[in-house]
Amino acid sequence: MERVGILTGGGDCPGLNAVIRAVTRRSLDRGCAVIGIEEGWRGLLENRAVELGRREISGILPRGGTIIGTSRTNPYKVEDGVERTLETFRSLGLGALVAVGGEDTLGVAARLYEDHGFPVVGVPKTIDNDLSATDYTFGFDTAVSVATEAIDRLHTTAESHNRVMVVEVMGRHTGWIAVMSGIAGGADVVLIPEQPVTVEEACEEIRRRHERGKDFSIVVVSEGYELTYASGESQVVARGEGVDQFGHLRLGGVGELLAREIEERTGFETRVTVLGHVQRGGTPTPRDRILATRFGLKAADLAFAGRFGTMAALRGDAIVEVPLAEAVAELKTVPPEWFETARAFFG
Ligand code: F6P
């Protein structure tokens, strides 16, 4: 193989540049040129690409974001999108593509492989950690670190002012970031989509805690938690009605509604902090840099070995090859035992 392409799709994520660096270094060592496709699948639709050499990847290991850009473009939702994608790939003279992304980007990769035998290899990226077939995705550790630090800092204000502090974290339809940062930060209540504790139960935990002499509480809520009531009623909270090209709502805002409910029902002063994109920004943790680097090397090796339709994955401590289709078959949700670990410290 003389030329390999790489693209990064979906939300930016700490560690993307570490993958780009690893794929490029391994490929250059094998005498293969690397072409960075700009802004995810959009780059193949619009024929936007840039050659990556040693100079381009120098110093990018600790940098957040992605030097080749990203987008949430879905070629299957654009007229002639798949034909244009395949045509650009051919015209760039590429022998393989490394697609770095979450369920959406890798879903497109898996479909292109199935429909057209497209020579693609995947790398699992997402701060949400919701991809099947891998124990962890890179970016998740950084997001949990940021959220944990925020919870630590909010503790001091909560204690000083006798307040309930609600922290809204990302994670889309899974509660991985909420549960892990909740455990690490010592949250008093954690609300996630998979285990919808009701608003009434959450208020009861806070009241009980205050009765025991604690006059502050920290509540971590995942953006995908549906505001759930004892009556059985529940409400997804999103910003606007629209969905993106992959059918996703823009989640966010549940923290604000929850804080209002808590204040009204308990009478305790309650404030909300929405961490938002801070969780995705900035430098990756060492753990994410290492995982992303190992994934990048493995993906390049898979591409050179012609193992298309596969993805690099973490199983235990080993980096292994798994079918792409397996990775996108279903969302990896938080298992009950992880939630129980967080729940042991409620109230
Ligand atoms: O998938 C990563 C993620 O950060 C989710 O946690 C969040 O729901 C979504 O992306 C936000 O997307 P955007 O950056 O497009 O607002």
Coordinates of C-alpha atoms and ligand atoms in Angstrom, one line a residue:
M1 CA 0.0 0.0 0.0
E2 CA 1.4 3.4 -1.0
R3 CA -1.2 5.8 0.4
V4 CA -3.5 5.5 3.5
G5 CA -6.2 8.0 4.4
I6 CA -7.4 8.9 7.9
L7 CA -10.5 10.9 9.0
T8 CA -11.9 11.9 12.3
G9 CA -15.7 12.2 12.6
G10 CA -18.3 13.2 15.2
G11 CA -17.6 15.3 18.3
D12 CA -14.0 16.3 18.8
C13 CA -12.4 14.2 21.6
P14 CA -9.1 14.4 23.5
G15 CA -6.7 11.9 22.0
L16 CA -7.7 12.3 18.3
N17 CA -4.3 13.9 17.5
A18 CA -2.5 11.0 19.3
V19 CA -4.2 8.6 16.9
I20 CA -3.4 10.7 13.9
R21 CA 0.3 10.8 15.0
A22 CA 0.5 7.0 15.6
V23 CA -1.2 6.1 12.3
T24 CA 1.1 8.5 10.5
R25 CA 4.3 7.4 12.2
R26 CA 3.7 3.7 11.6
S27 CA 2.7 4.3 8.0
L28 CA 5.7 6.6 7.2
D29 CA 8.0 4.0 8.8
R30 CA 6.6 1.5 6.2
G31 CA 7.1 3.9 3.3
C32 CA 3.4 4.7 3.0
A33 CA 2.1 8.3 2.5
V34 CA -0.7 9.5 4.8
I35 CA -3.6 11.6 3.6
G36 CA -5.7 13.4 6.2
I37 CA -9.3 13.7 5.0
E38 CA -10.6 17.0 6.3
E39 CA -13.7 17.3 8.5
G40 CA -14.7 13.6 8.6
W41 CA -16.9 12.1 5.9
R42 CA -17.5 15.7 4.5
G43 CA -13.9 15.7 3.3
L44 CA -14.5 12.7 1.1
L45 CA -17.8 14.3 -0.2
E46 CA -16.0 17.5 -1.0
N47 CA -12.6 16.2 -1.9
R48 CA -10.7 18.0 0.8
A49 CA -7.5 16.4 1.9
V50 CA -4.0 17.2 3.1
E51 CA -0.9 15.2 3.2
L52 CA 0.5 14.5 6.6
G53 CA 4.2 14.2 7.1
R54 CA 6.5 14.3 10.1
R55 CA 6.3 18.1 10.2
E56 CA 2.5 18.1 10.3
I57 CA 2.3 15.7 13.2
S58 CA 5.1 17.2 15.2
G59 CA 4.0 18.4 18.7
I60 CA 0.4 17.2 18.4
L61 CA 0.4 14.4 21.0
P62 CA -0.8 16.6 23.9
R63 CA -3.1 18.7 21.8
G64 CA -6.9 18.5 22.1
G65 CA -9.2 18.6 19.1
T66 CA -8.1 17.2 15.8
I67 CA -5.7 18.8 13.3
I68 CA -7.7 17.5 10.4
G69 CA -11.1 18.8 11.6
T70 CA -14.3 16.9 12.2
S71 CA -18.0 17.0 11.3
R72 CA -21.2 15.1 11.8
T73 CA -21.7 14.6 8.1
N74 CA -23.4 11.4 7.0
P75 CA -22.8 10.5 3.3
Y76 CA -25.9 8.2 3.4
K77 CA -28.0 11.3 4.1
V78 CA -26.6 13.4 1.2
E79 CA -27.7 13.1 -2.4
D80 CA -25.1 10.9 -4.3
G81 CA -23.1 11.0 -1.0
V82 CA -21.9 7.4 -1.1
E83 CA -20.9 7.6 -4.8
R84 CA -19.0 10.8 -4.2
T85 CA -17.3 9.3 -1.2
L86 CA -16.1 6.3 -3.1
E87 CA -15.1 8.4 -6.1
T88 CA -13.0 10.8 -4.0
F89 CA -11.4 7.8 -2.2
R90 CA -10.4 6.4 -5.6
S91 CA -9.2 9.7 -7.0
L92 CA -6.9 10.2 -4.0
G93 CA -5.3 6.9 -4.8
L94 CA -5.9 5.5 -1.3
G95 CA -5.4 1.8 -0.5
A96 CA -7.2 2.0 2.9
L97 CA -8.9 4.4 5.2
V98 CA -8.6 4.6 9.0
A99 CA -11.9 6.1 10.3
V100 CA -11.7 7.4 13.9
G101 CA -15.1 8.0 15.4
G102 CA -18.0 6.9 17.6
E103 CA -21.1 5.0 16.7
D104 CA -22.1 7.3 13.8
T105 CA -18.8 7.6 12.0
L106 CA -18.0 3.9 12.5
G107 CA -21.6 3.1 11.5
V108 CA -21.0 4.7 8.2
A109 CA -17.7 2.8 7.9
A110 CA -19.3 -0.5 8.7
R111 CA -22.1 0.1 6.1
L112 CA -19.6 1.2 3.4
Y113 CA -17.6 -2.0 4.1
E114 CA -20.7 -4.2 3.9
D115 CA -22.3 -2.5 0.9
H116 CA -19.1 -1.9 -1.2
G117 CA -16.3 -3.8 0.4
F118 CA -14.8 -0.4 1.3
P119 CA -11.3 -0.9 2.7
V120 CA -11.8 0.7 6.1
V121 CA -10.5 0.1 9.6
G122 CA -12.0 1.7 12.7
V123 CA -10.7 3.3 15.8
P124 CA -13.2 3.8 18.7
K125 CA -13.4 7.4 19.9
T126 CA -15.9 9.0 22.2
I127 CA -16.0 10.8 25.5
D128 CA -19.3 8.9 26.1
N129 CA -17.7 5.4 26.3
D130 CA -20.9 4.0 24.8
L131 CA -19.3 1.8 22.0
S132 CA -19.7 -1.9 22.2
A133 CA -16.8 -4.3 21.5
T134 CA -14.3 -2.3 23.4
D135 CA -13.8 -2.0 27.2
Y136 CA -13.0 1.7 26.9
T137 CA -12.9 4.4 24.2
F138 CA -10.2 7.1 24.3
G139 CA -11.4 10.5 25.4
F140 CA -13.5 9.1 28.2
D141 CA -10.8 9.2 30.8
T142 CA -10.2 12.9 30.1
A143 CA -13.9 13.7 30.3
V144 CA -14.2 11.9 33.7
S145 CA -11.1 13.7 34.9
V146 CA -12.6 17.1 34.0
A147 CA -16.0 16.3 35.5
T148 CA -14.3 15.0 38.7
E149 CA -12.3 18.1 39.1
A150 CA -15.4 20.2 38.6
I151 CA -17.3 18.2 41.3
D152 CA -14.3 18.6 43.7
R153 CA -14.4 22.4 43.1
L154 CA -18.2 22.6 43.4
H155 CA -17.9 20.8 46.8
T156 CA -16.2 23.9 48.3
T157 CA -19.0 26.3 47.2
A158 CA -21.7 23.8 48.2
E159 CA -20.2 23.5 51.7
S160 CA -19.5 27.2 52.2
H161 CA -23.1 28.2 51.2
N162 CA -25.1 25.2 52.4
R163 CA -26.3 24.6 48.8
V164 CA -27.4 21.8 46.6
M165 CA -25.2 21.8 43.5
V166 CA -26.5 20.1 40.4
V167 CA -23.7 19.2 37.9
E168 CA -24.9 18.3 34.4
V169 CA -22.5 16.1 32.4
M170 CA -22.5 14.8 28.9
G171 CA -22.8 11.2 27.8
R172 CA -25.7 11.2 25.4
H173 CA -28.0 8.2 26.1
T174 CA -25.6 6.5 28.5
G175 CA -24.5 7.5 32.0
W176 CA -20.8 6.5 31.9
I177 CA -19.4 10.0 32.6
A178 CA -21.9 10.7 35.3
V179 CA -21.4 7.4 37.2
M180 CA -17.6 7.4 37.0
S181 CA -17.2 11.1 37.9
G182 CA -19.9 10.6 40.6
I183 CA -18.0 7.8 42.2
A184 CA -14.6 9.6 41.9
G185 CA -16.0 12.9 43.2
G186 CA -18.2 11.5 45.9
A187 CA -21.6 12.6 44.5
D188 CA -24.6 12.3 46.9
V189 CA -27.0 11.4 44.1
V190 CA -26.3 10.3 40.5
L191 CA -29.0 10.3 37.8
I192 CA -28.4 8.4 34.6
P193 CA -30.6 7.3 31.7
E194 CA -30.1 3.5 32.4
Q195 CA -31.3 3.7 36.0
P196 CA -33.9 6.5 36.2
V197 CA -34.1 7.3 39.9
T198 CA -37.2 9.5 40.3
V199 CA -37.1 13.2 41.1
E200 CA -39.0 12.3 44.3
E201 CA -36.4 9.7 45.3
A202 CA -33.5 12.1 44.6
C203 CA -35.2 14.8 46.8
E204 CA -35.7 12.2 49.5
E205 CA -32.0 11.3 49.5
I206 CA -31.1 14.9 49.8
R207 CA -33.6 15.5 52.7
R208 CA -32.3 12.4 54.5
R209 CA -28.7 13.6 54.1
H210 CA -29.6 17.0 55.5
E211 CA -31.5 15.4 58.5
R212 CA -28.2 13.6 59.2
G213 CA -26.5 16.9 59.7
K214 CA -25.0 17.5 56.2
D215 CA -26.2 20.9 54.9
F216 CA -25.0 20.6 51.3
S217 CA -25.3 18.0 48.5
I218 CA -23.8 17.3 45.1
V219 CA -26.1 15.9 42.5
V220 CA -24.6 14.6 39.2
V221 CA -27.1 14.3 36.3
S222 CA -26.4 12.9 32.9
E223 CA -27.7 15.0 30.0
G224 CA -29.6 11.9 28.7
Y225 CA -31.4 11.3 32.1
E226 CA -35.2 11.6 31.5
L227 CA -36.7 13.7 34.2
T228 CA -38.7 10.9 35.8
Y229 CA -41.5 11.2 38.3
A230 CA -43.1 8.7 40.7
S231 CA -46.3 8.9 38.7
G232 CA -44.5 7.2 35.8
E233 CA -44.3 10.4 33.8
S234 CA -40.9 11.2 32.2
Q235 CA -39.5 13.9 30.0
V236 CA -36.4 14.0 27.7
V237 CA -34.8 17.4 27.8
A238 CA -33.2 18.7 24.6
R239 CA -32.2 22.0 23.1
G240 CA -34.6 22.6 20.3
E241 CA -36.6 20.0 18.3
G242 CA -34.2 19.3 15.4
V243 CA -32.0 16.2 14.9
D244 CA -28.7 15.9 13.2
Q245 CA -27.9 13.8 10.1
F246 CA -27.6 10.7 12.4
G247 CA -31.0 11.4 14.0
H248 CA -29.6 12.7 17.3
L249 CA -31.4 15.3 19.4
R250 CA -29.2 18.0 20.9
L251 CA -29.5 17.0 24.5
G252 CA -29.0 19.4 27.4
G253 CA -30.9 21.4 30.0
V254 CA -32.0 18.7 32.3
G255 CA -29.8 20.1 35.1
E256 CA -31.7 23.4 35.1
L257 CA -35.1 21.7 35.4
L258 CA -33.9 19.3 38.0
A259 CA -32.4 22.1 40.1
R260 CA -35.7 23.9 40.1
E261 CA -37.6 20.8 41.1
I262 CA -35.1 20.1 44.0
E263 CA -35.3 23.7 45.3
E264 CA -39.1 23.7 45.1
R265 CA -39.6 20.3 46.7
T266 CA -36.9 20.5 49.5
G267 CA -36.7 24.2 50.1
F268 CA -32.8 24.0 49.9
E269 CA -31.1 26.6 47.8
T270 CA -30.0 24.8 44.6
R271 CA -27.6 25.9 41.8
V272 CA -26.7 24.2 38.5
T273 CA -23.5 23.9 36.6
V274 CA -23.5 22.6 33.0
L275 CA -20.0 21.3 32.1
G276 CA -20.8 21.0 28.4
H277 CA -17.9 21.0 25.9
V278 CA -15.3 21.7 28.6
Q279 CA -15.4 17.9 29.1
R280 CA -14.2 17.4 25.5
G281 CA -11.7 20.2 25.3
G282 CA -8.0 20.6 26.1
T283 CA -5.2 18.2 26.5
P284 CA -5.9 14.4 26.9
T285 CA -4.9 12.6 30.1
P286 CA -1.8 10.3 29.9
R287 CA -4.2 7.3 29.9
D288 CA -6.0 8.6 26.9
R289 CA -2.8 9.5 25.1
I290 CA -1.5 6.0 25.6
L291 CA -4.8 4.3 24.6
A292 CA -5.1 6.5 21.5
T293 CA -1.5 5.8 20.5
R294 CA -2.0 2.0 20.9
F295 CA -5.3 2.2 18.9
G296 CA -3.5 4.2 16.2
L297 CA -0.7 1.7 15.8
K298 CA -3.1 -1.2 15.8
A299 CA -5.3 0.4 13.2
A300 CA -2.4 1.1 10.9
D301 CA -1.2 -2.6 11.3
L302 CA -4.7 -3.8 10.5
A303 CA -4.8 -1.6 7.4
F304 CA -1.4 -2.9 6.2
A305 CA -2.6 -6.5 6.8
G306 CA -5.7 -5.9 4.7
R307 CA -8.0 -6.6 7.7
F308 CA -10.7 -4.4 6.5
G309 CA -14.1 -4.1 8.2
T310 CA -12.4 -4.4 11.6
M311 CA -11.7 -2.0 14.5
A312 CA -9.0 -1.8 17.1
A313 CA -10.4 -2.4 20.5
L314 CA -9.3 -2.6 24.2
R315 CA -10.1 -5.9 25.9
G316 CA -8.7 -6.1 29.4
D317 CA -5.2 -4.7 28.9
A318 CA -4.8 -5.9 25.3
I319 CA -5.4 -4.1 22.0
V320 CA -7.3 -6.5 19.8
E321 CA -9.1 -6.7 16.4
V322 CA -12.9 -6.9 16.5
P323 CA -15.5 -6.7 13.6
L324 CA -16.7 -3.1 13.0
A325 CA -20.2 -4.4 12.8
E326 CA -20.0 -5.7 16.4
A327 CA -18.9 -2.3 17.6
V328 CA -21.9 -0.5 16.2
A329 CA -24.5 -3.2 16.8
E330 CA -25.7 -1.8 20.1
L331 CA -25.0 1.0 22.6
K332 CA -22.8 -0.1 25.6
T333 CA -24.8 1.0 28.5
V334 CA -23.8 1.3 32.2
P335 CA -24.2 -2.1 33.9
P336 CA -26.2 -2.2 37.1
E337 CA -23.2 -3.1 39.2
W338 CA -21.5 0.2 38.3
F339 CA -24.6 2.2 39.2
E340 CA -24.8 0.3 42.5
T341 CA -21.3 1.4 43.4
A342 CA -22.4 5.0 43.0
R343 CA -25.6 4.4 44.8
A344 CA -23.9 3.0 47.9
F345 CA -22.9 6.6 48.6
F346 CA -26.3 8.3 48.0
G347 CA -27.7 10.4 50.7
Ligands
F6P1 O1 -20.8 12.3 21.7 C1 -20.1 13.3 22.3 C2 -21.0 14.4 22.8 O2 -20.1 15.3 23.5 C3 -22.1 14.0 23.7 O3 -21.8 13.7 25.0 C4 -23.0 15.2 23.5 O4 -24.4 14.8 23.7 C5 -22.8 15.6 22.1 O5 -21.5 15.1 21.7 C6 -22.8 17.1 21.9 O6 -22.6 17.3 20.5 P1 -22.3 18.8 19.9 O7 -20.9 19.1 20.2 O8 -22.6 18.6 18.5 O9 -23.2 19.8 20.6

